[in-house]
Amino acid sequence: MSPKPMTRPGGRSARVQESVHAAVRELVGETGREALTVPLVAARAGVTPSTIYRRWGDLQELLSDVAVERLRPETDPVDLGSLRADLDAWAEQFLDEMASPPGRAYIRDALLGDPDGTNAGQCSAYAAEQIDAILSRATRRGEAVPETERVIDRVVAPMMYRILFRPGRLDAAYARELVTNALDRP
Amino acid sequence: MSPKPMTRPGGRSARVQESVHAAVRELVGETGREALTVPLVAARAGVTPSTIYRRWGDLQELLSDVAVERLRPETDPVDLGSLRADLDAWAEQFLDEMASPPGRAYIRDALLGDPDGTNAGQCSAYAAEQIDAILSRATRRGEAVPETERVIDRVVAPMMYRILFRPGRLDAAYARELVTNALDRP
C-alpha cells in the first residue's frame, strides 16, 4: 500500500508530486505509455528513482494516480435551467470523455495500479460530486429530484460498464435514455 | 496481442492450456498470487517458460485468461417458474459470486491482462447468455420480457460498477431492486 494523498500535500512533497505527474504526462505524449519506465520519469522530473518507488510503489500505481488527476472534472456542470437539460448535458459529456481513447486509457490506468480501490473510489466520487451539484441546483429551483445513488446506478454505471466490458452503442441518445430511466421513476 | 483462443483448441495445444491453467490455480491456492512467476507456473505445468511467453505474452495475460475461465458459469440459471423469480435468483447469485473476494480478484485479473478487451467482452457475454436463457424460458411460458441489453444496463451494470468503483450496499435486496427497475418499465 503506497500512500496516496487525496488532499495535496504542501511544500516539497507537493512539488515532487507535481513534477513527477508532469513528467509522466509529457513522456506519455512524446514516447507513448509503452516506453515509460520509472528511471525515465525520474530523470525528466529531476528526482531519484527511489523517490518514486518510495512514494508510489511502482509504475502502475504512479500511472493510476496520474490518471485520477486527469479524470478530475475541471468545471462545474453547466446550468441549462432544468434538471432534465442539466443531466442530459452532463451525461452526454461524461460519456464522450470516458469513451474516448484517452478516457478509456485513464480509466484502465486508474483501475490497474490501484490494489486497494482508493483511486477507483475517487473516480466515482468525482462523478457523484457533479451529480450532487446538478441535483442541489434543481432542488433550489423547486424541482423534484432522485437520489444521487439512483443516478449513479442508472446513468453512470451502464456507461462505465459498456466502456469496460461491452462495446456497443455509446452515443448521446443512449445517454439520454439512461437519464430518462433515472428521472421517470421516483 | 497474444492469441487468445475462445474456442478450446484440440490436441497438444488444449493439453498445454489445461496444464498451464491448472498450474496457475494450484499455485495461487498454495502460495498466493503475489509469489507467482512464469518460470514457477512453467515448472509446475511441465512446459518451458518460452511456451508460456509465446502463447500468453506475459503473466498478466495468462492470469486474465485463467480468470475468464473461472468466471464461466457452470450451470444454467435455475427455473423457478416465473421471470421475476428466475431473474431475482440469478441476480442475487451473480452479485454474491462477483462481490466475493475471489470474484473481485477474477474480475480484476480479467480486466488487467486484457489490452484489447477480448476477455472483458467474454465476461459480459457469459452474463448475457444466462440472461438470454432466462428470457427465452419466460417467453415460452407466455410472459412479456424486456430486452437482454436492458437487463444488462439495469441489473448487471450497477452491480459491476459498485464492485469496481463504489463500495457500498451489495446485498440481495439491492439485486432485487435492480430487477424491479428492469422489469417494471418496458
PDB file of C-alpha atoms in Angstrom, chain B residues 38-128:
ATOM      1  CA  VAL B  38       6.119 -17.502 -15.273  1.00  0.00           C
ATOM      2  CA  PRO B  39       9.039 -19.894 -14.506  1.00  0.00           C
ATOM      3  CA  LEU B  40       7.154 -21.246 -11.448  1.00  0.00           C
ATOM      4  CA  VAL B  41       4.000 -21.824 -13.490  1.00  0.00           C
ATOM      5  CA  ALA B  42       6.024 -23.438 -16.299  1.00  0.00           C
ATOM      6  CA  ALA B  43       7.804 -25.817 -13.930  1.00  0.00           C
ATOM      7  CA  ARG B  44       4.525 -26.908 -12.334  1.00  0.00           C
ATOM      8  CA  ALA B  45       2.819 -27.332 -15.708  1.00  0.00           C
ATOM      9  CA  GLY B  46       5.740 -29.255 -17.217  1.00  0.00           C
ATOM     10  CA  VAL B  47       6.292 -26.804 -20.082  1.00  0.00           C
ATOM     11  CA  THR B  48       9.083 -24.340 -20.836  1.00  0.00           C
ATOM     12  CA  PRO B  49       8.715 -20.683 -19.847  1.00  0.00           C
ATOM     13  CA  SER B  50       9.034 -19.765 -23.520  1.00  0.00           C
ATOM     14  CA  THR B  51       5.910 -21.803 -24.276  1.00  0.00           C
ATOM     15  CA  ILE B  52       4.014 -19.557 -21.867  1.00  0.00           C
ATOM     16  CA  TYR B  53       5.543 -16.311 -23.151  1.00  0.00           C
ATOM     17  CA  ARG B  54       4.838 -17.340 -26.745  1.00  0.00           C
ATOM     18  CA  ARG B  55       1.234 -18.167 -26.075  1.00  0.00           C
ATOM     19  CA  TRP B  56       0.202 -15.638 -23.433  1.00  0.00           C
ATOM     20  CA  GLY B  57       2.702 -12.783 -23.753  1.00  0.00           C
ATOM     21  CA  ASP B  58       3.140 -12.257 -20.021  1.00  0.00           C
ATOM     22  CA  LEU B  59       1.885 -13.336 -16.620  1.00  0.00           C
ATOM     23  CA  GLN B  60      -0.898 -10.732 -16.556  1.00  0.00           C
ATOM     24  CA  GLU B  61      -2.391 -12.008 -19.803  1.00  0.00           C
ATOM     25  CA  LEU B  62      -2.193 -15.590 -18.549  1.00  0.00           C
ATOM     26  CA  LEU B  63      -3.925 -14.599 -15.297  1.00  0.00           C
ATOM     27  CA  SER B  64      -6.607 -12.827 -17.332  1.00  0.00           C
ATOM     28  CA  ASP B  65      -7.321 -15.980 -19.353  1.00  0.00           C
ATOM     29  CA  VAL B  66      -7.459 -18.105 -16.200  1.00  0.00           C
ATOM     30  CA  ALA B  67      -9.833 -15.589 -14.594  1.00  0.00           C
ATOM     31  CA  VAL B  68     -12.224 -15.677 -17.554  1.00  0.00           C
ATOM     32  CA  GLU B  69     -12.306 -19.478 -17.338  1.00  0.00           C
ATOM     33  CA  ARG B  70     -13.160 -19.204 -13.643  1.00  0.00           C
ATOM     34  CA  LEU B  71     -15.926 -16.689 -14.374  1.00  0.00           C
ATOM     35  CA  ARG B  72     -17.589 -19.018 -16.887  1.00  0.00           C
ATOM     36  CA  PRO B  73     -20.983 -20.094 -15.452  1.00  0.00           C
ATOM     37  CA  GLU B  74     -21.071 -23.784 -14.687  1.00  0.00           C
ATOM     38  CA  THR B  75     -24.812 -24.348 -14.770  1.00  0.00           C
ATOM     39  CA  ASP B  76     -27.904 -22.998 -16.494  1.00  0.00           C
ATOM     40  CA  PRO B  77     -29.919 -20.478 -14.473  1.00  0.00           C
ATOM     41  CA  VAL B  78     -32.364 -22.205 -12.140  1.00  0.00           C
ATOM     42  CA  ASP B  79     -36.021 -22.459 -13.270  1.00  0.00           C
ATOM     43  CA  LEU B  80     -38.346 -21.228 -10.511  1.00  0.00           C
ATOM     44  CA  GLY B  81     -41.437 -20.944 -12.692  1.00  0.00           C
ATOM     45  CA  SER B  82     -41.582 -17.182 -13.372  1.00  0.00           C
ATOM     46  CA  LEU B  83     -39.424 -14.483 -14.944  1.00  0.00           C
ATOM     47  CA  ARG B  84     -39.354 -12.441 -11.759  1.00  0.00           C
ATOM     48  CA  ALA B  85     -38.277 -15.340  -9.582  1.00  0.00           C
ATOM     49  CA  ASP B  86     -35.674 -16.528 -12.095  1.00  0.00           C
ATOM     50  CA  LEU B  87     -34.127 -13.077 -12.537  1.00  0.00           C
ATOM     51  CA  ASP B  88     -34.099 -12.403  -8.797  1.00  0.00           C
ATOM     52  CA  ALA B  89     -32.338 -15.683  -8.118  1.00  0.00           C
ATOM     53  CA  TRP B  90     -29.831 -15.147 -10.913  1.00  0.00           C
ATOM     54  CA  ALA B  91     -29.033 -11.557  -9.897  1.00  0.00           C
ATOM     55  CA  GLU B  92     -28.620 -12.487  -6.234  1.00  0.00           C
ATOM     56  CA  GLN B  93     -26.253 -15.332  -7.092  1.00  0.00           C
ATOM     57  CA  PHE B  94     -24.296 -13.225  -9.612  1.00  0.00           C
ATOM     58  CA  LEU B  95     -23.824 -10.463  -7.035  1.00  0.00           C
ATOM     59  CA  ASP B  96     -22.848 -12.960  -4.375  1.00  0.00           C
ATOM     60  CA  GLU B  97     -20.200 -14.520  -6.576  1.00  0.00           C
ATOM     61  CA  MET B  98     -18.799 -11.350  -8.137  1.00  0.00           C
ATOM     62  CA  ALA B  99     -18.639  -9.355  -4.892  1.00  0.00           C
ATOM     63  CA  SER B 100     -16.834 -12.169  -3.032  1.00  0.00           C
ATOM     64  CA  PRO B 101     -13.049 -11.793  -2.603  1.00  0.00           C
ATOM     65  CA  PRO B 102     -12.272 -14.450  -5.264  1.00  0.00           C
ATOM     66  CA  GLY B 103     -14.863 -12.944  -7.613  1.00  0.00           C
ATOM     67  CA  ARG B 104     -13.341  -9.476  -7.256  1.00  0.00           C
ATOM     68  CA  ALA B 105      -9.859 -10.875  -7.849  1.00  0.00           C
ATOM     69  CA  TYR B 106     -11.007 -12.654 -11.029  1.00  0.00           C
ATOM     70  CA  ILE B 107     -12.768  -9.560 -12.390  1.00  0.00           C
ATOM     71  CA  ARG B 108      -9.653  -7.515 -11.710  1.00  0.00           C
ATOM     72  CA  ASP B 109      -7.375 -10.110 -13.310  1.00  0.00           C
ATOM     73  CA  ALA B 110      -9.663 -10.432 -16.315  1.00  0.00           C
ATOM     74  CA  LEU B 111      -9.509  -6.654 -16.927  1.00  0.00           C
ATOM     75  CA  LEU B 112      -5.824  -6.165 -16.157  1.00  0.00           C
ATOM     76  CA  GLY B 113      -4.207  -8.560 -18.599  1.00  0.00           C
ATOM     77  CA  ASP B 114      -6.594  -7.766 -21.407  1.00  0.00           C
ATOM     78  CA  PRO B 115      -5.288  -4.893 -23.518  1.00  0.00           C
ATOM     79  CA  ASP B 116      -7.728  -5.481 -26.389  1.00  0.00           C
ATOM     80  CA  GLY B 117     -10.855  -6.090 -24.305  1.00  0.00           C
ATOM     81  CA  THR B 118     -11.443  -9.652 -25.529  1.00  0.00           C
ATOM     82  CA  ASN B 119     -11.626 -11.163 -22.075  1.00  0.00           C
ATOM     83  CA  ALA B 120     -13.781  -8.389 -20.612  1.00  0.00           C
ATOM     84  CA  GLY B 121     -16.144  -8.908 -23.552  1.00  0.00           C
ATOM     85  CA  GLN B 122     -16.237 -12.629 -22.801  1.00  0.00           C
ATOM     86  CA  CYS B 123     -17.210 -11.981 -19.158  1.00  0.00           C
ATOM     87  CA  SER B 124     -20.074  -9.818 -20.343  1.00  0.00           C
ATOM     88  CA  ALA B 125     -21.079 -12.433 -22.923  1.00  0.00           C
ATOM     89  CA  TYR B 126     -21.381 -15.053 -20.163  1.00  0.00           C
ATOM     90  CA  ALA B 127     -23.825 -12.818 -18.273  1.00  0.00           C
ATOM     91  CA  ALA B 128     -25.779 -12.073 -21.457  1.00  0.00           C
TER      92      ALA B 128
END
